Structures are given as structure tokens and as C-alpha cells.
Amino acid sequence: GAVVSQHPSWVICKSGTSVKIECRSLDFQATTMFWYRQFPKQSLMLMATSNEGSKATYEQGVEKDKFLINHASLTLSTLTVTSAHPEDSSFYICSAPRSRLAGVGRDTQYFGPGTRLTVL
Amino acid sequence: ELKVEQNPLFLSMQEGKNYTIYCNYSTTSDRLYWYRQDPGKSLESLFVLLSNGAVKQEGRLMASLDTKARLSTLHITAAVHDLSATYFCAVLTYSGAGSYQLTFGKGTKLSVIP
């Protein structure tokens, strides 16, 4: 079954509004989560690394004031697209690493089902 | 800057045929992932390759890793229509202080024709 969930699955909004996307790890704690963006027929591009209890780390070219990330708990990270515009329309995917062995936190990355954002 | 290159980007093949997808990367890494993505869906993990010479097989798919050549391959044997999807390789790199990230190739869109 799914170990990482995202909500909502699909959102359509008007230009200028803000949209919040949630990423939850189910049955495990994730101190780190990753947010990716995927445009049609393109690969995944890492936007930012979400860290529980501290500020997110953004990749070059990603506006931190536009894409607000809050890692509120060990099982929840949120991405808020502020003042969304049509060019922000994309497929947003989060992932979280799950330790299979103590101290080995990098073996398995679980991806959420994605959130399709359409900005009119 | 790490570069991950997949080849080919598009692949159309008949059922029953074999083919190999290549993934080259530009910097040292000993951890490589293969994922499958169906249209409109998220990623499905296929393989994680942890060391030089690693080979893993699942059904008609077999993945290998050569860390010295910085090359991974995904071999498709006797393709069937259900394998039609986009396949991504991704390389794990560490950026210090316990942080790391995955860098994805552009993907290979596979169409298997009956």
C-alpha cells in the first residue's frame, strides 16, 4: 500500500490565488522530504528539500517566497504555491526516505502519488 | 554539476523483442535508482543498485550498475505491451552535513507495439 500520500490529487485554481499541497508519510517519520515539479513530458526537477524543524533548502532558480514549504511535523510537509499563475501549472510530487535499517536512511525513497495543479 | 543522461529518450519496439536503455552520469555515486512512470501517475520504484557490479532482475526487466564507467543499464527482455511507460534513472549524491538528493535523467518513453 501507499506509504506517502498527497492531498489534493488535482486542483484547478484561478490565477493569483494560493494553493496548498500536503505530503504525508504514513506509518513512518520523515525528517526530510523532497518536493519535485514535473512539466508535461519532462523529467522530475527537484525544487526543494523540506527539513522538519528548520528551513527548507531550495534549489537554484526556485523562488522561496513563491513556493512556501513548511515541515510542520515528522509526518507532514506542505508546499504552498503563492499567487499562482498559469506557468506554475505542473505535476508536483513529494518523496520521503524511509529507513529500513537503523542509521541507514537513504535506501528507499517513497514517492507520493502527485498533485496536478492547473492554474487558469 | 551532476548530469544524468538517458539514451534513448523515445523507444518504440515490437512485442517479443529485446532492448537496453542506458543511463550515464557524470560524477561519482554508488547508488542508482530506476523508476517507472505511467501517464498521469507518480513514480513506481523498480530497482535500487547499491554497488559496482550490482545486477537485479524483476520479470522481464534487468538492471545493472558499473560505477567505474558511471553507467547503468535497464535491459528489457521479450517486451510485452504492459511494459509501455516512461522509465527514469536517478542518481543519489550527497551534499554534505547529512543531506542528499536525487538527480533524474530525462526519461525514456517506451512504447511496445503488439
PDB file of N, CA, C and O in Angstrom, chain A residues 2-38:
ATOM      1  N   ALA A   2       0.215   2.375  -0.218  1.00  0.00           N
ATOM      2  CA  ALA A   2       0.931   3.638  -0.302  1.00  0.00           C
ATOM      3  C   ALA A   2       1.562   3.980   1.033  1.00  0.00           C
ATOM      4  O   ALA A   2       0.937   3.786   2.090  1.00  0.00           O
ATOM      5  N   VAL A   3       2.763   4.478   1.021  1.00  0.00           N
ATOM      6  CA  VAL A   3       3.410   4.898   2.251  1.00  0.00           C
ATOM      7  C   VAL A   3       3.570   6.401   2.315  1.00  0.00           C
ATOM      8  O   VAL A   3       3.920   6.932   3.362  1.00  0.00           O
ATOM      9  N   VAL A   4       3.363   7.071   1.187  1.00  0.00           N
ATOM     10  CA  VAL A   4       3.380   8.532   1.155  1.00  0.00           C
ATOM     11  C   VAL A   4       2.117   8.992   0.429  1.00  0.00           C
ATOM     12  O   VAL A   4       1.828   8.518  -0.670  1.00  0.00           O
ATOM     13  N   SER A   5       1.375   9.860   1.048  1.00  0.00           N
ATOM     14  CA  SER A   5       0.160  10.363   0.419  1.00  0.00           C
ATOM     15  C   SER A   5       0.294  11.848   0.119  1.00  0.00           C
ATOM     16  O   SER A   5       1.081  12.556   0.759  1.00  0.00           O
ATOM     17  N   GLN A   6      -0.458  12.290  -0.850  1.00  0.00           N
ATOM     18  CA  GLN A   6      -0.509  13.713  -1.187  1.00  0.00           C
ATOM     19  C   GLN A   6      -1.964  14.127  -1.289  1.00  0.00           C
ATOM     20  O   GLN A   6      -2.832  13.355  -1.718  1.00  0.00           O
ATOM     21  N   HIS A   7      -2.192  15.379  -0.927  1.00  0.00           N
ATOM     22  CA  HIS A   7      -3.548  15.905  -1.000  1.00  0.00           C
ATOM     23  C   HIS A   7      -3.494  17.372  -1.369  1.00  0.00           C
ATOM     24  O   HIS A   7      -2.692  18.107  -0.786  1.00  0.00           O
ATOM     25  N   PRO A   8      -4.259  17.839  -2.339  1.00  0.00           N
ATOM     26  CA  PRO A   8      -5.199  17.046  -3.145  1.00  0.00           C
ATOM     27  C   PRO A   8      -4.491  16.325  -4.287  1.00  0.00           C
ATOM     28  O   PRO A   8      -3.304  16.529  -4.509  1.00  0.00           O
ATOM     29  N   SER A   9      -5.246  15.533  -5.016  1.00  0.00           N
ATOM     30  CA  SER A   9      -4.680  14.850  -6.182  1.00  0.00           C
ATOM     31  C   SER A   9      -4.648  15.780  -7.380  1.00  0.00           C
ATOM     32  O   SER A   9      -3.760  15.695  -8.219  1.00  0.00           O
ATOM     33  N   TRP A  10      -5.661  16.625  -7.444  1.00  0.00           N
ATOM     34  CA  TRP A  10      -5.774  17.512  -8.604  1.00  0.00           C
ATOM     35  C   TRP A  10      -6.459  18.793  -8.138  1.00  0.00           C
ATOM     36  O   TRP A  10      -7.461  18.724  -7.431  1.00  0.00           O
ATOM     37  N   VAL A  11      -5.910  19.892  -8.510  1.00  0.00           N
ATOM     38  CA  VAL A  11      -6.508  21.165  -8.127  1.00  0.00           C
ATOM     39  C   VAL A  11      -6.467  22.118  -9.303  1.00  0.00           C
ATOM     40  O   VAL A  11      -5.456  22.214 -10.012  1.00  0.00           O
ATOM     41  N   ILE A  12      -7.590  22.774  -9.510  1.00  0.00           N
ATOM     42  CA  ILE A  12      -7.690  23.815 -10.529  1.00  0.00           C
ATOM     43  C   ILE A  12      -7.996  25.114  -9.806  1.00  0.00           C
ATOM     44  O   ILE A  12      -8.916  25.165  -9.000  1.00  0.00           O
ATOM     45  N   CYS A  13      -7.239  26.142 -10.085  1.00  0.00           N
ATOM     46  CA  CYS A  13      -7.458  27.398  -9.381  1.00  0.00           C
ATOM     47  C   CYS A  13      -7.314  28.568 -10.330  1.00  0.00           C
ATOM     48  O   CYS A  13      -6.773  28.432 -11.439  1.00  0.00           O
ATOM     49  N   LYS A  14      -7.792  29.689  -9.895  1.00  0.00           N
ATOM     50  CA  LYS A  14      -7.668  30.901 -10.690  1.00  0.00           C
ATOM     51  C   LYS A  14      -6.310  31.549 -10.467  1.00  0.00           C
ATOM     52  O   LYS A  14      -5.712  31.427  -9.389  1.00  0.00           O
ATOM     53  N   SER A  15      -5.872  32.245 -11.449  1.00  0.00           N
ATOM     54  CA  SER A  15      -4.596  32.953 -11.352  1.00  0.00           C
ATOM     55  C   SER A  15      -4.634  33.952 -10.198  1.00  0.00           C
ATOM     56  O   SER A  15      -5.637  34.632  -9.989  1.00  0.00           O
ATOM     57  N   GLY A  16      -3.567  33.986  -9.431  1.00  0.00           N
ATOM     58  CA  GLY A  16      -3.488  34.921  -8.318  1.00  0.00           C
ATOM     59  C   GLY A  16      -3.828  34.331  -6.976  1.00  0.00           C
ATOM     60  O   GLY A  16      -3.547  34.944  -5.938  1.00  0.00           O
ATOM     61  N   THR A  17      -4.415  33.159  -6.971  1.00  0.00           N
ATOM     62  CA  THR A  17      -4.758  32.514  -5.704  1.00  0.00           C
ATOM     63  C   THR A  17      -3.610  31.648  -5.237  1.00  0.00           C
ATOM     64  O   THR A  17      -2.677  31.355  -5.984  1.00  0.00           O
ATOM     65  N   SER A  18      -3.679  31.227  -3.971  1.00  0.00           N
ATOM     66  CA  SER A  18      -2.651  30.371  -3.403  1.00  0.00           C
ATOM     67  C   SER A  18      -3.186  28.961  -3.228  1.00  0.00           C
ATOM     68  O   SER A  18      -4.369  28.773  -2.940  1.00  0.00           O
ATOM     69  N   VAL A  19      -2.338  28.012  -3.398  1.00  0.00           N
ATOM     70  CA  VAL A  19      -2.730  26.607  -3.313  1.00  0.00           C
ATOM     71  C   VAL A  19      -1.783  25.880  -2.370  1.00  0.00           C
ATOM     72  O   VAL A  19      -0.562  26.010  -2.496  1.00  0.00           O
ATOM     73  N   LYS A  20      -2.341  25.117  -1.455  1.00  0.00           N
ATOM     74  CA  LYS A  20      -1.520  24.331  -0.529  1.00  0.00           C
ATOM     75  C   LYS A  20      -1.613  22.862  -0.884  1.00  0.00           C
ATOM     76  O   LYS A  20      -2.692  22.311  -1.073  1.00  0.00           O
ATOM     77  N   ILE A  21      -0.457  22.223  -0.933  1.00  0.00           N
ATOM     78  CA  ILE A  21      -0.379  20.793  -1.209  1.00  0.00           C
ATOM     79  C   ILE A  21       0.255  20.125   0.000  1.00  0.00           C
ATOM     80  O   ILE A  21       1.285  20.588   0.504  1.00  0.00           O
ATOM     81  N   GLU A  22      -0.361  19.050   0.452  1.00  0.00           N
ATOM     82  CA  GLU A  22       0.144  18.327   1.618  1.00  0.00           C
ATOM     83  C   GLU A  22       0.824  17.031   1.195  1.00  0.00           C
ATOM     84  O   GLU A  22       0.375  16.345   0.285  1.00  0.00           O
ATOM     85  N   CYS A  23       1.875  16.711   1.899  1.00  0.00           N
ATOM     86  CA  CYS A  23       2.584  15.453   1.699  1.00  0.00           C
ATOM     87  C   CYS A  23       2.724  14.789   3.061  1.00  0.00           C
ATOM     88  O   CYS A  23       3.303  15.369   3.982  1.00  0.00           O
ATOM     89  N   ARG A  24       2.191  13.585   3.186  1.00  0.00           N
ATOM     90  CA  ARG A  24       2.226  12.881   4.461  1.00  0.00           C
ATOM     91  C   ARG A  24       2.924  11.536   4.329  1.00  0.00           C
ATOM     92  O   ARG A  24       2.678  10.798   3.382  1.00  0.00           O
ATOM     93  N   SER A  25       3.773  11.252   5.283  1.00  0.00           N
ATOM     94  CA  SER A  25       4.339   9.916   5.371  1.00  0.00           C
ATOM     95  C   SER A  25       3.423   9.098   6.282  1.00  0.00           C
ATOM     96  O   SER A  25       3.019   9.547   7.345  1.00  0.00           O
ATOM     97  N   LEU A  26       3.083   7.923   5.814  1.00  0.00           N
ATOM     98  CA  LEU A  26       2.154   7.060   6.542  1.00  0.00           C
ATOM     99  C   LEU A  26       2.941   5.983   7.278  1.00  0.00           C
ATOM    100  O   LEU A  26       3.733   5.286   6.690  1.00  0.00           O
ATOM    101  N   ASP A  27       2.721   5.882   8.561  1.00  0.00           N
ATOM    102  CA  ASP A  27       3.336   4.831   9.379  1.00  0.00           C
ATOM    103  C   ASP A  27       4.843   4.959   9.535  1.00  0.00           C
ATOM    104  O   ASP A  27       5.491   4.012   9.984  1.00  0.00           O
ATOM    105  N   PHE A  28       5.416   6.061   9.127  1.00  0.00           N
ATOM    106  CA  PHE A  28       6.825   6.275   9.444  1.00  0.00           C
ATOM    107  C   PHE A  28       7.091   7.776   9.520  1.00  0.00           C
ATOM    108  O   PHE A  28       6.342   8.587   8.975  1.00  0.00           O
ATOM    109  N   GLN A  29       8.169   8.111  10.196  1.00  0.00           N
ATOM    110  CA  GLN A  29       8.531   9.504  10.360  1.00  0.00           C
ATOM    111  C   GLN A  29       9.573   9.905   9.325  1.00  0.00           C
ATOM    112  O   GLN A  29      10.476   9.129   9.007  1.00  0.00           O
ATOM    113  N   ALA A  30       9.423  11.084   8.829  1.00  0.00           N
ATOM    114  CA  ALA A  30      10.341  11.583   7.806  1.00  0.00           C
ATOM    115  C   ALA A  30      10.845  12.959   8.199  1.00  0.00           C
ATOM    116  O   ALA A  30      10.094  13.935   8.132  1.00  0.00           O
ATOM    117  N   THR A  31      12.077  13.023   8.634  1.00  0.00           N
ATOM    118  CA  THR A  31      12.640  14.330   8.983  1.00  0.00           C
ATOM    119  C   THR A  31      12.961  15.138   7.738  1.00  0.00           C
ATOM    120  O   THR A  31      13.116  16.345   7.794  1.00  0.00           O
ATOM    121  N   THR A  32      13.081  14.443   6.633  1.00  0.00           N
ATOM    122  CA  THR A  32      13.358  15.099   5.356  1.00  0.00           C
ATOM    123  C   THR A  32      12.344  14.643   4.320  1.00  0.00           C
ATOM    124  O   THR A  32      12.012  13.462   4.252  1.00  0.00           O
ATOM    125  N   MET A  33      11.852  15.579   3.561  1.00  0.00           N
ATOM    126  CA  MET A  33      11.006  15.261   2.409  1.00  0.00           C
ATOM    127  C   MET A  33      11.484  16.108   1.243  1.00  0.00           C
ATOM    128  O   MET A  33      12.079  17.165   1.435  1.00  0.00           O
ATOM    129  N   PHE A  34      11.218  15.632   0.066  1.00  0.00           N
ATOM    130  CA  PHE A  34      11.650  16.321  -1.144  1.00  0.00           C
ATOM    131  C   PHE A  34      10.433  16.701  -1.978  1.00  0.00           C
ATOM    132  O   PHE A  34       9.478  15.936  -2.087  1.00  0.00           O
ATOM    133  N   TRP A  35      10.513  17.873  -2.567  1.00  0.00           N
ATOM    134  CA  TRP A  35       9.454  18.321  -3.464  1.00  0.00           C
ATOM    135  C   TRP A  35      10.013  18.453  -4.881  1.00  0.00           C
ATOM    136  O   TRP A  35      11.045  19.097  -5.099  1.00  0.00           O
ATOM    137  N   TYR A  36       9.295  17.827  -5.821  1.00  0.00           N
ATOM    138  CA  TYR A  36       9.687  17.858  -7.222  1.00  0.00           C
ATOM    139  C   TYR A  36       8.564  18.486  -8.040  1.00  0.00           C
ATOM    140  O   TYR A  36       7.391  18.441  -7.671  1.00  0.00           O
ATOM    141  N   ARG A  37       8.965  18.987  -9.190  1.00  0.00           N
ATOM    142  CA  ARG A  37       7.997  19.500 -10.149  1.00  0.00           C
ATOM    143  C   ARG A  37       8.274  18.806 -11.478  1.00  0.00           C
ATOM    144  O   ARG A  37       9.441  18.620 -11.863  1.00  0.00           O
ATOM    145  N   GLN A  38       7.203  18.430 -12.151  1.00  0.00           N
ATOM    146  CA  GLN A  38       7.355  17.749 -13.430  1.00  0.00           C
ATOM    147  C   GLN A  38       6.417  18.391 -14.433  1.00  0.00           C
ATOM    148  O   GLN A  38       5.195  18.314 -14.291  1.00  0.00           O
TER     149      GLN A  38
END
